[in-house]
Tab-separated table of C-alpha atoms in Angstrom:
chain	number	residue	atom	x	y	z
A	962	MET	CA	24.292	5.401	15.175
A	963	GLU	CA	26.871	6.712	12.726
A	964	ASN	CA	26.310	6.118	9.000
A	965	TYR	CA	22.961	4.426	9.667
A	966	ASN	CA	20.903	4.347	6.503
A	967	PRO	CA	17.262	3.234	7.063
A	968	LEU	CA	16.816	2.836	3.312
A	969	GLU	CA	19.421	0.082	3.235
A	970	THR	CA	17.644	-1.746	6.074
A	971	VAL	CA	14.296	-1.608	4.293
A	972	GLU	CA	15.853	-2.755	1.015
A	973	GLN	CA	17.539	-5.663	2.792
A	974	LEU	CA	14.225	-6.717	4.347
A	975	ARG	CA	12.439	-6.474	1.008
A	976	ALA	CA	15.168	-8.490	-0.748
A	977	TRP	CA	15.060	-11.161	1.969
A	978	VAL	CA	11.283	-11.535	1.666
A	979	GLU	CA	11.390	-11.820	-2.132
A	980	LYS	CA	14.247	-14.328	-1.981
A	981	SER	CA	12.650	-16.426	0.748
A	982	ILE	CA	9.336	-17.115	-1.021
A	983	PRO	CA	8.586	-18.743	-4.373
A	984	SER	CA	6.692	-16.899	-7.083
A	985	LEU	CA	2.946	-16.977	-6.578
A	986	LYS	CA	2.446	-16.910	-10.356
A	987	ASP	CA	3.763	-20.468	-10.583
A	988	ASP	CA	1.531	-21.454	-7.657
A	989	THR	CA	-1.857	-20.108	-8.781
A	990	VAL	CA	-3.098	-23.074	-10.827
A	991	ARG	CA	-1.934	-25.601	-8.228
A	992	MET	CA	-3.596	-23.662	-5.397
A	993	THR	CA	-6.885	-23.378	-7.297
A	994	ALA	CA	-6.924	-27.143	-7.805
A	995	ALA	CA	-5.962	-27.752	-4.159
A	996	LYS	CA	-8.755	-25.536	-2.831
A	997	LYS	CA	-11.269	-27.200	-5.145
A	998	ARG	CA	-10.108	-30.635	-4.000
A	999	HIS	CA	-10.270	-29.536	-0.357
A	1000	ARG	CA	-13.903	-28.478	-0.790
A	1001	THR	CA	-14.676	-31.877	-2.316
A	1002	VAL	CA	-12.949	-33.745	0.509
A	1003	MET	CA	-14.740	-31.686	3.150
A	1004	GLY	CA	-18.032	-32.439	1.411
A	1005	VAL	CA	-17.270	-36.161	1.558
A	1006	ILE	CA	-16.322	-35.923	5.251
A	1007	ASP	CA	-19.507	-34.009	6.093
A	1008	ARG	CA	-21.592	-36.552	4.190
A	1009	LEU	CA	-19.955	-39.536	5.899
A	1010	ASP	CA	-20.306	-37.847	9.268
A	1011	SER	CA	-24.022	-37.182	8.715
A	1012	LEU	CA	-24.491	-40.869	7.852
A	1013	GLN	CA	-22.385	-41.854	10.874
A	1014	ILE	CA	-19.983	-43.766	8.641
A	1015	PRO	CA	-16.367	-43.980	9.886
A	1016	ILE	CA	-13.963	-41.709	7.999
A	1017	SER	CA	-10.919	-43.499	6.639
A	1018	GLU	CA	-7.400	-42.429	7.581
A	1019	ASP	CA	-6.619	-41.800	3.892
A	1020	ILE	CA	-9.340	-39.162	3.664
A	1021	VAL	CA	-8.241	-37.503	6.917
A	1022	SER	CA	-4.620	-37.545	5.752
A	1023	GLU	CA	-5.538	-35.976	2.409
A	1024	LYS	CA	-7.566	-33.276	4.185
A	1025	GLU	CA	-4.626	-32.391	6.442
A	1026	SER	CA	-2.156	-32.328	3.536
A	1027	LEU	CA	-4.413	-30.027	1.514
A	1028	GLU	CA	-4.870	-27.679	4.487
A	1029	GLU	CA	-1.103	-27.467	5.004
A	1030	LEU	CA	-0.656	-26.634	1.328
A	1031	ILE	CA	-3.358	-23.943	1.395
A	1032	THR	CA	-1.988	-22.432	4.623
A	1033	ALA	CA	1.496	-22.228	3.104
A	1034	SER	CA	0.034	-20.497	0.049
A	1035	ASN	CA	-1.775	-17.935	2.237
A	1036	GLU	CA	1.465	-17.216	4.118
A	1037	ARG	CA	3.266	-16.633	0.813
A	1038	GLU	CA	0.542	-14.188	-0.223
A	1039	VAL	CA	1.034	-12.252	3.025
A	1040	LEU	CA	4.806	-12.180	2.549
A	1041	THR	CA	4.434	-11.068	-1.053
A	1042	SER	CA	2.184	-8.225	0.067
A	1043	LEU	CA	4.769	-7.331	2.720
A	1044	ALA	CA	7.518	-7.226	0.087
A	1045	LYS	CA	5.459	-4.767	-1.970
A	1046	GLU	CA	4.794	-2.576	1.074
A	1047	LEU	CA	8.498	-2.579	1.953
A	1048	SER	CA	9.383	-1.593	-1.605
A	1049	SER	CA	6.925	1.311	-1.460
A	1050	LEU	CA	8.279	2.337	1.960
A	1051	ALA	CA	11.843	2.241	0.619
A	1052	LYS	CA	10.858	4.645	-2.157
A	1053	GLU	CA	9.235	6.983	0.358
A	1054	ILE	CA	12.292	6.959	2.632
A	1055	ASN	CA	14.516	7.633	-0.361
A	1056	ARG	CA	12.398	10.653	-1.308
A	1057	GLU	CA	12.450	11.921	2.287
A	1058	LEU	CA	16.234	11.557	2.474
A	1059	ARG	CA	16.668	13.405	-0.812
A	1060	GLY	CA	14.376	16.146	0.457
A	1061	GLU	CA	16.319	16.512	3.711
A	1062	ARG	CA	19.649	16.687	1.879
A	1063	SER	CA	18.238	19.262	-0.499
A	1064	SER	CA	16.877	21.445	2.318
A	1065	THR	CA	20.189	21.226	4.203
A	1066	THR	CA	22.331	22.260	1.247
A	1067	ASN	CA	19.931	24.931	0.000
A	1068	LYS	CA	19.090	26.920	3.136
A	1069	ARG	CA	17.646	30.273	2.134
A	1070	ARG	CA	14.650	32.497	2.719
A	1071	ARG	CA	11.287	31.186	1.669
A	1072	GLY	CA	10.899	31.455	-2.092
A	1073	PRO	CA	7.832	31.883	-4.270
A	1074	ALA	CA	4.747	29.739	-3.891
A	1075	LYS	CA	4.945	26.299	-5.458
A	1076	LYS	CA	2.550	24.830	-7.998
A	1077	LEU	CA	1.694	21.143	-7.996
A	1078	TRP	CA	1.215	19.201	-11.250
A	1079	VAL	CA	-0.156	15.639	-11.379
A	1080	SER	CA	-0.401	13.669	-14.639
A	1081	PHE	CA	-2.257	10.346	-14.888
A	1082	PRO	CA	-1.734	7.519	-17.418
A	1083	ASP	CA	-5.031	8.277	-19.183
A	1084	GLY	CA	-3.788	11.778	-20.066
A	1085	THR	CA	-5.604	13.591	-17.251
A	1086	VAL	CA	-3.575	16.468	-15.812
A	1087	ILE	CA	-4.560	18.142	-12.551
A	1088	CYS	CA	-2.984	21.513	-11.748
A	1089	GLU	CA	-5.076	23.987	-9.801
A	1090	SER	CA	-3.995	27.500	-8.818
A	1091	LYS	CA	-3.464	26.270	-5.252
A	1092	ALA	CA	-1.463	23.147	-4.399
A	1093	ILE	CA	-4.030	22.129	-1.789
A	1094	ASP	CA	-6.764	21.959	-4.447
A	1095	THR	CA	-4.536	19.933	-6.776
A	1096	PHE	CA	-3.744	17.566	-3.917
A	1097	VAL	CA	-7.373	16.983	-2.930
A	1098	LYS	CA	-8.567	16.584	-6.527
A	1099	SER	CA	-5.734	14.155	-7.308
A	1100	VAL	CA	-6.584	12.000	-4.300
A	1101	GLN	CA	-10.266	12.183	-5.267
A	1102	TYR	CA	-9.366	11.107	-8.821
A	1103	MET	CA	-7.583	8.027	-7.457
A	1104	GLY	CA	-10.681	7.261	-5.376
A	1105	PHE	CA	-11.353	8.318	-1.800
A	1106	SER	CA	-12.720	4.868	-0.920
A	1107	ARG	CA	-9.572	3.156	-2.266
A	1108	VAL	CA	-7.199	5.560	-0.529
A	1109	ALA	CA	-9.105	5.243	2.765
A	1110	LYS	CA	-8.175	1.552	2.806
A	1111	LEU	CA	-4.464	2.434	2.852
A	1112	GLN	CA	-4.291	2.703	6.637
A	1113	THR	CA	-0.474	2.731	6.688
A	1114	ILE	CA	-0.335	5.999	4.722
A	1115	ARG	CA	-0.851	8.574	7.455
A	1116	ALA	CA	-0.339	12.297	7.991
A	1117	ASN	CA	-0.492	14.126	11.308
A	1118	GLY	CA	-1.002	10.787	13.054
A	1119	HIS	CA	-4.125	9.943	11.029
A	1120	PRO	CA	-4.942	8.099	7.759
A	1121	ILE	CA	-4.525	10.494	4.830
A	1122	VAL	CA	-8.188	9.842	3.912
A	1123	SER	CA	-10.813	8.783	6.435
A	1124	LEU	CA	-14.532	8.778	7.105
A	1125	ILE	CA	-13.707	10.179	10.539
A	1126	PRO	CA	-12.146	13.645	11.010
A	1127	ASN	CA	-8.831	13.940	12.827
A	1128	GLU	CA	-9.586	16.059	15.883
A	1129	ALA	CA	-5.880	16.850	16.340
A	1130	SER	CA	-5.351	17.913	12.714
A	1131	ARG	CA	-4.361	21.480	11.921
A	1132	GLY	CA	-6.002	21.275	8.512
A	1133	PHE	CA	-8.230	18.934	6.519
A	1134	ARG	CA	-10.718	19.127	3.649
A	1135	GLU	CA	-14.134	17.454	3.767
A	1136	LEU	CA	-15.472	16.185	0.433
A	1137	ASP	CA	-17.909	13.447	-0.617
A	1138	GLY	CA	-18.240	12.330	3.001
A	1139	TYR	CA	-14.471	11.832	3.420
A	1140	PHE	CA	-11.900	13.860	5.353
A	1141	VAL	CA	-8.565	14.493	3.601
A	1142	GLU	CA	-5.487	15.570	5.567
A	1143	THR	CA	-4.069	18.701	3.916
A	1144	HIS	CA	-1.783	20.322	6.499
A	1145	MET	CA	1.616	19.745	4.832
A	1146	SER	CA	4.029	21.491	2.497
A	1147	THR	CA	3.583	21.365	-1.274
A	1148	LYS	CA	6.570	19.030	-1.564
A	1149	ASN	CA	5.045	16.689	0.985
A	1150	LYS	CA	1.737	16.819	-0.869
A	1151	ALA	CA	3.631	15.643	-3.959
A	1152	ARG	CA	5.305	12.857	-1.971
A	1153	TYR	CA	1.991	11.663	-0.569
A	1154	ILE	CA	0.393	11.594	-4.028
A	1155	GLN	CA	3.314	9.512	-5.295
A	1156	ARG	CA	3.144	7.181	-2.317
A	1157	ILE	CA	-0.614	6.672	-2.726
A	1158	ALA	CA	-0.182	6.058	-6.460
A	1159	ASP	CA	2.565	3.501	-5.785
A	1160	ALA	CA	0.324	1.659	-3.318
A	1161	LEU	CA	-2.560	1.635	-5.834
A	1162	ARG	CA	-0.226	0.775	-8.722
A	1163	ILE	CA	-1.044	3.929	-10.652
A	1164	ASP	CA	1.789	5.251	-12.805
A	1165	VAL	CA	1.524	8.982	-12.124
A	1166	SER	CA	3.921	11.829	-12.822
A	1167	VAL	CA	4.152	14.421	-10.027
A	1168	ASP	CA	6.003	17.734	-10.364
A	1169	VAL	CA	6.431	20.803	-8.185
A	1170	THR	CA	7.280	24.087	-9.930
A	1171	ASP	CA	7.543	27.735	-9.010
A	1172	GLU	CA	4.431	29.701	-9.876
């Protein structure tokens, strides 16, 4: 397809999701009250049922209305989460496209080794002599258990962090009982750190420099 830009497609999907659902911030108090009321109604129904007392249509109707409201709220939460994932994916695609354009316009022999720098909001800076060590320590700093839950962030066909080793991987590091995928370029290591940070809502600064 000529002039096909996947970034535009992702952005359009994200914009549609955000436009199609109301803000959950305005919905929180109402949903809390609805769920509390639903528990009360269900308690009344269970009590009447145990006493073999007929349940009025008004109570049944209220129960159904509350369940519809709660279901709609849950669907909005899912869509909101989807919008965030699409936004993160759009950023990743944009970085990949920039990287491809850069590699196409700057074809030359392999240059000097690259150094990876990662700065966290609390002032912590991780920059080891080898990019692979910086990568692993940065992921560890963000929390192996948290990163392992991000199943959509994968490298070499496997979650970037897992309790199970990737048998097909050409390189991984085992630490604290977790297996971290490491077989990738320094630039891709930087992109993965940024993508993980975006998913965990950590405002990191990632740089790649010549040693």
